[in-house]
Amino acid sequence: KAGVTQTPRYLIKTRGQQVTLSCSPISGHRSVSWYQQTPGQGLQFLFEYFSETQRNKGNFPGRFSGRQFSNSRSEMNVSTLELGDSALYLCASRPRGDYGYTFGSGTRLTVV
Amino acid sequence: TQLLEQSPQFLSIQEGENLTVYCNSSSVFSSLQWYRQEPGEGPVLLVTVVTGGEVKKLKRLTFQFGDARKDSSLHITAAQPGDTGLYLCAGGKVSGGSYIPTFGRGTSLIVHP
C-alpha cells in the first residue's frame, strides 16, 4: 500500500515568489491535513480538507491557501514568500473514524 | 487552544538504559497519539490511546493514557540506538467528524551505543 507522497522534497525560492506543494494521500483516505514544522514552533496546523472542502483552517495569514481535488489529492500554495516561511511542510492523511495520521516525508522549503 | 507540554525536551542516554517521556495538558482529549520522527522525514505513528487509564505495549515501548485523559507517558525499556529520534505527542477532540490534534514540541532522544 503506497504511503502519503509529497512533491517536491526540496524547494529553494526567493522572497516575494509563490510556491505550490503537492500531496497524494493514501488511497481511500479522504481527510488530508497540512502542517508547518519549524524548530521554534514545532508542528503548526495549516488546513484540513475532506471531500474537496476545507473543513478547518489554522492561524496562518491569507497568503497560505490550499485545495483538494476529487481524487483526494491536495495542494497548498504560499504567495509572496517571506523568509519566515522557510520550514518543513508536512501533509498527512487518515481514514474516516481513525485518529492517527500517516504523514508524508514533507517538502523542505527554503526562502532566500 | 489546547497546549501539550512534553518533558524532558532533550534526553541523551546509553544503550540499555530505561527512560520515560511525559506529555501533559490541562485539557481533556478524545484521544492521544505518539509519533516518532527522524531527521528530514515525517512523523511515524506509534500508537493511539483513547480510554482513560489505557496501557498499550509495542515491543519495548509502553504507552499510558492518564485516567482523566489529560496526560500520557511513553516508557522505553532497554533503549537501543535505533530508538533515536524526536518523540511527539498529539492530542485533540473530535468535532463534527473532524479531528485536529495539537502537537507537543517533542522530546529529542539520542541513544549512544
PDB file of C-alpha atoms in Angstrom:
ATOM      1  CA  LYS A   1       0.000   0.000   0.000  1.00  0.00           C
ATOM      2  CA  ALA A   2       1.567   3.283  -1.093  1.00  0.00           C
ATOM      3  CA  GLY A   3       2.099   5.891   1.593  1.00  0.00           C
ATOM      4  CA  VAL A   4       1.491   9.615   1.502  1.00  0.00           C
ATOM      5  CA  THR A   5       3.501  11.160  -1.318  1.00  0.00           C
ATOM      6  CA  GLN A   6       4.661  14.750  -1.239  1.00  0.00           C
ATOM      7  CA  THR A   7       6.378  16.571  -4.073  1.00  0.00           C
ATOM      8  CA  PRO A   8       8.802  18.145  -4.392  1.00  0.00           C
ATOM      9  CA  ARG A   9      11.046  17.071  -1.497  1.00  0.00           C
ATOM     10  CA  TYR A  10      13.119  20.234  -1.582  1.00  0.00           C
ATOM     11  CA  LEU A  11      12.498  23.758  -2.832  1.00  0.00           C
ATOM     12  CA  ILE A  12      14.509  26.955  -2.779  1.00  0.00           C
ATOM     13  CA  LYS A  13      12.585  30.125  -3.528  1.00  0.00           C
ATOM     14  CA  THR A  14      13.255  33.844  -3.383  1.00  0.00           C
ATOM     15  CA  ARG A  15      11.328  36.269  -1.185  1.00  0.00           C
ATOM     16  CA  GLY A  16       8.214  37.517  -2.942  1.00  0.00           C
ATOM     17  CA  GLN A  17       7.779  34.425  -5.105  1.00  0.00           C
ATOM     18  CA  GLN A  18       4.965  31.941  -4.737  1.00  0.00           C
ATOM     19  CA  VAL A  19       5.113  28.174  -4.361  1.00  0.00           C
ATOM     20  CA  THR A  20       2.768  25.206  -4.800  1.00  0.00           C
ATOM     21  CA  LEU A  21       3.250  21.963  -2.892  1.00  0.00           C
ATOM     22  CA  SER A  22       1.520  18.718  -3.779  1.00  0.00           C
ATOM     23  CA  CYS A  23       0.267  15.800  -1.699  1.00  0.00           C
ATOM     24  CA  SER A  24      -1.196  12.445  -2.708  1.00  0.00           C
ATOM     25  CA  PRO A  25      -2.839  10.723   0.283  1.00  0.00           C
ATOM     26  CA  ILE A  26      -3.147   7.020   0.886  1.00  0.00           C
ATOM     27  CA  SER A  27      -5.766   5.533  -1.399  1.00  0.00           C
ATOM     28  CA  GLY A  28      -9.158   5.654   0.315  1.00  0.00           C
ATOM     29  CA  HIS A  29      -8.191   8.388   2.773  1.00  0.00           C
ATOM     30  CA  ARG A  30     -10.434  11.377   2.181  1.00  0.00           C
ATOM     31  CA  SER A  31      -9.146  13.535   5.034  1.00  0.00           C
ATOM     32  CA  VAL A  32      -5.953  15.440   4.255  1.00  0.00           C
ATOM     33  CA  SER A  33      -4.237  17.858   6.633  1.00  0.00           C
ATOM     34  CA  TRP A  34      -1.245  20.137   6.235  1.00  0.00           C
ATOM     35  CA  TYR A  35       1.218  21.157   8.944  1.00  0.00           C
ATOM     36  CA  GLN A  36       4.175  23.518   9.052  1.00  0.00           C
ATOM     37  CA  GLN A  37       7.130  22.385  11.148  1.00  0.00           C
ATOM     38  CA  THR A  38       9.866  24.739  12.325  1.00  0.00           C
ATOM     39  CA  PRO A  39      12.468  24.338  15.085  1.00  0.00           C
ATOM     40  CA  GLY A  40      10.989  27.256  17.002  1.00  0.00           C
ATOM     41  CA  GLN A  41       7.275  26.475  16.778  1.00  0.00           C
ATOM     42  CA  GLY A  42       7.094  22.717  16.241  1.00  0.00           C
ATOM     43  CA  LEU A  43       4.175  21.398  14.189  1.00  0.00           C
ATOM     44  CA  GLN A  44       1.558  24.040  13.481  1.00  0.00           C
ATOM     45  CA  PHE A  45      -1.763  23.146  11.836  1.00  0.00           C
ATOM     46  CA  LEU A  46      -2.452  24.813   8.470  1.00  0.00           C
ATOM     47  CA  PHE A  47      -5.597  23.245   6.964  1.00  0.00           C
ATOM     48  CA  GLU A  48      -7.778  20.161   6.851  1.00  0.00           C
ATOM     49  CA  TYR A  49      -9.643  19.058   3.751  1.00  0.00           C
ATOM     50  CA  PHE A  50     -12.349  16.450   3.411  1.00  0.00           C
ATOM     51  CA  SER A  51     -14.155  15.630   0.184  1.00  0.00           C
ATOM     52  CA  GLU A  52     -12.807  18.738  -1.591  1.00  0.00           C
ATOM     53  CA  THR A  53     -13.983  21.047   1.232  1.00  0.00           C
ATOM     54  CA  GLN A  54     -11.782  22.933   3.646  1.00  0.00           C
ATOM     55  CA  ARG A  55     -13.109  21.791   6.995  1.00  0.00           C
ATOM     56  CA  ASN A  56     -10.697  23.605   9.286  1.00  0.00           C
ATOM     57  CA  LYS A  57      -8.037  26.282   8.995  1.00  0.00           C
ATOM     58  CA  GLY A  58      -5.211  27.139  11.347  1.00  0.00           C
ATOM     59  CA  ASN A  59      -3.993  30.550  12.403  1.00  0.00           C
ATOM     60  CA  PHE A  60      -1.971  31.463   9.325  1.00  0.00           C
ATOM     61  CA  PRO A  61      -2.216  34.539   7.071  1.00  0.00           C
ATOM     62  CA  GLY A  62      -4.230  34.515   3.871  1.00  0.00           C
ATOM     63  CA  ARG A  63      -1.036  34.021   1.852  1.00  0.00           C
ATOM     64  CA  PHE A  64      -1.413  30.341   2.737  1.00  0.00           C
ATOM     65  CA  SER A  65      -4.134  28.582   0.778  1.00  0.00           C
ATOM     66  CA  GLY A  66      -4.971  25.104  -0.316  1.00  0.00           C
ATOM     67  CA  ARG A  67      -7.386  22.891  -2.160  1.00  0.00           C
ATOM     68  CA  GLN A  68      -8.367  19.277  -2.564  1.00  0.00           C
ATOM     69  CA  PHE A  69      -9.319  17.544  -5.775  1.00  0.00           C
ATOM     70  CA  SER A  70     -11.961  14.902  -6.424  1.00  0.00           C
ATOM     71  CA  ASN A  71      -9.307  12.157  -6.220  1.00  0.00           C
ATOM     72  CA  SER A  72      -8.380  13.436  -2.714  1.00  0.00           C
ATOM     73  CA  ARG A  73      -5.031  14.794  -3.883  1.00  0.00           C
ATOM     74  CA  SER A  74      -4.280  18.129  -2.278  1.00  0.00           C
ATOM     75  CA  GLU A  75      -2.159  21.173  -2.997  1.00  0.00           C
ATOM     76  CA  MET A  76      -1.141  24.080  -0.849  1.00  0.00           C
ATOM     77  CA  ASN A  77       0.026  27.434  -2.126  1.00  0.00           C
ATOM     78  CA  VAL A  78       2.031  30.128  -0.421  1.00  0.00           C
ATOM     79  CA  SER A  79       2.138  33.509  -2.122  1.00  0.00           C
ATOM     80  CA  THR A  80       4.513  36.410  -1.552  1.00  0.00           C
ATOM     81  CA  LEU A  81       7.021  34.246   0.255  1.00  0.00           C
ATOM     82  CA  GLU A  82       8.772  35.574   3.349  1.00  0.00           C
ATOM     83  CA  LEU A  83      11.984  34.360   4.970  1.00  0.00           C
ATOM     84  CA  GLY A  84       9.924  33.110   7.912  1.00  0.00           C
ATOM     85  CA  ASP A  85       8.058  30.708   5.633  1.00  0.00           C
ATOM     86  CA  SER A  86      11.161  28.501   5.499  1.00  0.00           C
ATOM     87  CA  ALA A  87      10.030  25.238   7.054  1.00  0.00           C
ATOM     88  CA  LEU A  88       9.228  21.585   6.552  1.00  0.00           C
ATOM     89  CA  TYR A  89       5.690  21.341   5.193  1.00  0.00           C
ATOM     90  CA  LEU A  90       4.012  18.078   6.064  1.00  0.00           C
ATOM     91  CA  CYS A  91       0.915  16.530   4.562  1.00  0.00           C
ATOM     92  CA  ALA A  92      -0.972  13.804   6.393  1.00  0.00           C
ATOM     93  CA  SER A  93      -3.987  11.668   5.680  1.00  0.00           C
ATOM     94  CA  ARG A  94      -6.175   9.463   7.840  1.00  0.00           C
ATOM     95  CA  PRO A  95      -9.085   7.123   7.254  1.00  0.00           C
ATOM     96  CA  ARG A  96     -12.548   8.081   8.451  1.00  0.00           C
ATOM     97  CA  GLY A  97     -13.113   7.213  12.090  1.00  0.00           C
ATOM     98  CA  ASP A  98      -9.398   6.882  12.847  1.00  0.00           C
ATOM     99  CA  TYR A  99      -7.359   9.385  14.834  1.00  0.00           C
ATOM    100  CA  GLY A 100      -3.826   8.600  13.739  1.00  0.00           C
ATOM    101  CA  TYR A 101      -2.252  10.350  10.782  1.00  0.00           C
ATOM    102  CA  THR A 102       0.006   8.884   8.144  1.00  0.00           C
ATOM    103  CA  PHE A 103       2.464  11.619   7.236  1.00  0.00           C
ATOM    104  CA  GLY A 104       4.380  12.145   4.047  1.00  0.00           C
ATOM    105  CA  SER A 105       8.130  12.797   4.090  1.00  0.00           C
ATOM    106  CA  GLY A 106       7.482  16.507   3.728  1.00  0.00           C
ATOM    107  CA  THR A 107       8.638  19.316   1.466  1.00  0.00           C
ATOM    108  CA  ARG A 108      11.601  21.293   2.766  1.00  0.00           C
ATOM    109  CA  LEU A 109      11.049  24.904   1.655  1.00  0.00           C
ATOM    110  CA  THR A 110      13.890  27.382   1.946  1.00  0.00           C
ATOM    111  CA  VAL A 111      13.195  31.044   1.220  1.00  0.00           C
ATOM    112  CA  VAL A 112      16.244  33.179   0.477  1.00  0.00           C
TER     113      VAL A 112
ATOM    114  CA  THR B   1      -6.153  26.387  22.235  1.00  0.00           C
ATOM    115  CA  GLN B   2      -5.091  23.081  23.716  1.00  0.00           C
ATOM    116  CA  LEU B   3      -1.485  23.110  24.859  1.00  0.00           C
ATOM    117  CA  LEU B   4       0.618  19.995  25.240  1.00  0.00           C
ATOM    118  CA  GLU B   5       3.756  20.148  27.339  1.00  0.00           C
ATOM    119  CA  GLN B   6       6.363  17.461  26.766  1.00  0.00           C
ATOM    120  CA  SER B   7       9.230  16.700  29.082  1.00  0.00           C
ATOM    121  CA  PRO B   8      12.087  16.355  29.021  1.00  0.00           C
ATOM    122  CA  GLN B   9      12.917  18.370  25.917  1.00  0.00           C
ATOM    123  CA  PHE B  10      16.195  16.530  25.366  1.00  0.00           C
ATOM    124  CA  LEU B  11      17.445  13.150  26.518  1.00  0.00           C
ATOM    125  CA  SER B  12      20.857  11.600  25.891  1.00  0.00           C
ATOM    126  CA  ILE B  13      21.348   8.099  27.283  1.00  0.00           C
ATOM    127  CA  GLN B  14      23.420   4.960  26.867  1.00  0.00           C
ATOM    128  CA  GLU B  15      22.196   1.810  25.177  1.00  0.00           C
ATOM    129  CA  GLY B  16      20.397  -0.447  27.622  1.00  0.00           C
ATOM    130  CA  GLU B  17      19.031   2.311  29.860  1.00  0.00           C
ATOM    131  CA  ASN B  18      15.335   2.867  30.536  1.00  0.00           C
ATOM    132  CA  LEU B  19      13.563   6.187  30.031  1.00  0.00           C
ATOM    133  CA  THR B  20      10.176   7.841  30.359  1.00  0.00           C
ATOM    134  CA  VAL B  21       8.810  10.761  28.372  1.00  0.00           C
ATOM    135  CA  TYR B  22       5.832  12.757  29.601  1.00  0.00           C
ATOM    136  CA  CYS B  23       3.055  14.633  27.833  1.00  0.00           C
ATOM    137  CA  ASN B  24       0.806  16.878  29.926  1.00  0.00           C
ATOM    138  CA  SER B  25      -2.117  19.198  29.333  1.00  0.00           C
ATOM    139  CA  SER B  26      -4.895  20.941  31.222  1.00  0.00           C
ATOM    140  CA  SER B  27      -7.358  19.855  28.507  1.00  0.00           C
ATOM    141  CA  VAL B  28      -9.270  16.605  28.230  1.00  0.00           C
ATOM    142  CA  PHE B  29      -8.659  14.786  24.952  1.00  0.00           C
ATOM    143  CA  SER B  30     -10.817  12.446  22.899  1.00  0.00           C
ATOM    144  CA  SER B  31      -7.621  10.602  22.048  1.00  0.00           C
ATOM    145  CA  LEU B  32      -3.871  10.989  22.101  1.00  0.00           C
ATOM    146  CA  GLN B  33      -1.201   9.796  19.670  1.00  0.00           C
ATOM    147  CA  TRP B  34       2.532   9.248  19.930  1.00  0.00           C
ATOM    148  CA  TYR B  35       4.758   9.658  16.887  1.00  0.00           C
ATOM    149  CA  ARG B  36       8.476   9.243  16.226  1.00  0.00           C
ATOM    150  CA  GLN B  37      10.213  11.448  13.712  1.00  0.00           C
ATOM    151  CA  GLU B  38      13.662  11.040  12.210  1.00  0.00           C
ATOM    152  CA  PRO B  39      15.600  13.951  10.673  1.00  0.00           C
ATOM    153  CA  GLY B  40      14.279  15.005   7.279  1.00  0.00           C
ATOM    154  CA  GLU B  41      11.274  12.697   7.443  1.00  0.00           C
ATOM    155  CA  GLY B  42       7.645  12.954   8.500  1.00  0.00           C
ATOM    156  CA  PRO B  43       6.442  11.664  11.875  1.00  0.00           C
ATOM    157  CA  VAL B  44       5.515   7.981  12.041  1.00  0.00           C
ATOM    158  CA  LEU B  45       2.530   6.952  14.136  1.00  0.00           C
ATOM    159  CA  LEU B  46       3.429   4.658  17.043  1.00  0.00           C
ATOM    160  CA  VAL B  47       0.163   4.375  18.939  1.00  0.00           C
ATOM    161  CA  THR B  48      -3.281   5.879  19.575  1.00  0.00           C
ATOM    162  CA  VAL B  49      -4.860   5.771  23.038  1.00  0.00           C
ATOM    163  CA  VAL B  50      -8.498   6.671  23.636  1.00  0.00           C
ATOM    164  CA  THR B  51      -9.598   5.290  27.019  1.00  0.00           C
ATOM    165  CA  GLY B  52      -8.594   6.842  30.338  1.00  0.00           C
ATOM    166  CA  GLY B  53      -6.110   4.572  32.136  1.00  0.00           C
ATOM    167  CA  GLU B  54      -5.354   2.639  28.951  1.00  0.00           C
ATOM    168  CA  VAL B  55      -1.946   0.980  28.641  1.00  0.00           C
ATOM    169  CA  LYS B  56      -0.564  -0.199  25.301  1.00  0.00           C
ATOM    170  CA  LYS B  57       2.685  -2.010  24.598  1.00  0.00           C
ATOM    171  CA  LEU B  58       4.677  -2.016  21.404  1.00  0.00           C
ATOM    172  CA  LYS B  59       7.699  -4.290  21.910  1.00  0.00           C
ATOM    173  CA  ARG B  60       9.933  -2.331  24.350  1.00  0.00           C
ATOM    174  CA  LEU B  61       7.660   0.740  24.317  1.00  0.00           C
ATOM    175  CA  THR B  62       4.845   1.155  26.861  1.00  0.00           C
ATOM    176  CA  PHE B  63       2.275   3.920  26.460  1.00  0.00           C
ATOM    177  CA  GLN B  64      -0.125   5.027  29.168  1.00  0.00           C
ATOM    178  CA  PHE B  65      -3.086   7.407  28.946  1.00  0.00           C
ATOM    179  CA  GLY B  66      -3.971   9.189  32.182  1.00  0.00           C
ATOM    180  CA  ASP B  67      -7.217   8.351  33.952  1.00  0.00           C
ATOM    181  CA  ALA B  68      -8.561  11.865  33.278  1.00  0.00           C
ATOM    182  CA  ARG B  69      -7.376  11.746  29.641  1.00  0.00           C
ATOM    183  CA  LYS B  70      -5.242  14.872  30.142  1.00  0.00           C
ATOM    184  CA  ASP B  71      -1.800  13.317  30.136  1.00  0.00           C
ATOM    185  CA  SER B  72       0.232  10.428  28.807  1.00  0.00           C
ATOM    186  CA  SER B  73       3.615   8.787  29.192  1.00  0.00           C
ATOM    187  CA  LEU B  74       5.919   6.764  26.979  1.00  0.00           C
ATOM    188  CA  HIS B  75       8.340   4.372  28.653  1.00  0.00           C
ATOM    189  CA  ILE B  76      11.157   2.702  26.727  1.00  0.00           C
ATOM    190  CA  THR B  77      12.867  -0.323  28.252  1.00  0.00           C
ATOM    191  CA  ALA B  78      16.467  -1.139  27.372  1.00  0.00           C
ATOM    192  CA  ALA B  79      16.828   1.640  24.806  1.00  0.00           C
ATOM    193  CA  GLN B  80      18.700   0.912  21.591  1.00  0.00           C
ATOM    194  CA  PRO B  81      20.423   3.280  19.120  1.00  0.00           C
ATOM    195  CA  GLY B  82      17.547   2.632  16.696  1.00  0.00           C
ATOM    196  CA  ASP B  83      15.218   4.360  19.186  1.00  0.00           C
ATOM    197  CA  THR B  84      16.974   7.671  18.498  1.00  0.00           C
ATOM    198  CA  GLY B  85      14.588  10.303  17.194  1.00  0.00           C
ATOM    199  CA  LEU B  86      12.093  13.026  18.056  1.00  0.00           C
ATOM    200  CA  TYR B  87       9.111  11.718  20.010  1.00  0.00           C
ATOM    201  CA  LEU B  88       5.943  13.756  19.590  1.00  0.00           C
ATOM    202  CA  CYS B  89       2.650  13.502  21.409  1.00  0.00           C
ATOM    203  CA  ALA B  90      -0.533  14.854  19.861  1.00  0.00           C
ATOM    204  CA  GLY B  91      -3.958  15.213  21.396  1.00  0.00           C
ATOM    205  CA  GLY B  92      -7.292  16.505  20.214  1.00  0.00           C
ATOM    206  CA  LYS B  93     -11.044  16.420  20.364  1.00  0.00           C
ATOM    207  CA  VAL B  94     -13.498  15.106  17.818  1.00  0.00           C
ATOM    208  CA  SER B  95     -15.852  17.763  16.483  1.00  0.00           C
ATOM    209  CA  GLY B  96     -18.351  17.083  13.723  1.00  0.00           C
ATOM    210  CA  GLY B  97     -16.302  14.233  12.341  1.00  0.00           C
ATOM    211  CA  SER B  98     -13.170  16.354  12.285  1.00  0.00           C
ATOM    212  CA  TYR B  99     -10.124  15.681  14.447  1.00  0.00           C
ATOM    213  CA  ILE B 100      -7.346  18.260  14.559  1.00  0.00           C
ATOM    214  CA  PRO B 101      -4.690  17.269  17.083  1.00  0.00           C
ATOM    215  CA  THR B 102      -2.368  19.729  18.762  1.00  0.00           C
ATOM    216  CA  PHE B 103       1.237  18.571  18.829  1.00  0.00           C
ATOM    217  CA  GLY B 104       3.705  18.924  21.661  1.00  0.00           C
ATOM    218  CA  ARG B 105       7.172  20.337  20.923  1.00  0.00           C
ATOM    219  CA  GLY B 106       8.687  16.886  21.204  1.00  0.00           C
ATOM    220  CA  THR B 107      11.383  15.056  23.138  1.00  0.00           C
ATOM    221  CA  SER B 108      14.632  14.615  21.250  1.00  0.00           C
ATOM    222  CA  LEU B 109      16.163  11.268  22.251  1.00  0.00           C
ATOM    223  CA  ILE B 110      19.702  10.162  21.487  1.00  0.00           C
ATOM    224  CA  VAL B 111      20.751   6.641  22.425  1.00  0.00           C
ATOM    225  CA  HIS B 112      24.510   6.104  22.364  1.00  0.00           C
ATOM    226  CA  PRO B 113      25.904   2.641  21.557  1.00  0.00           C
TER     227      PRO B 113
END
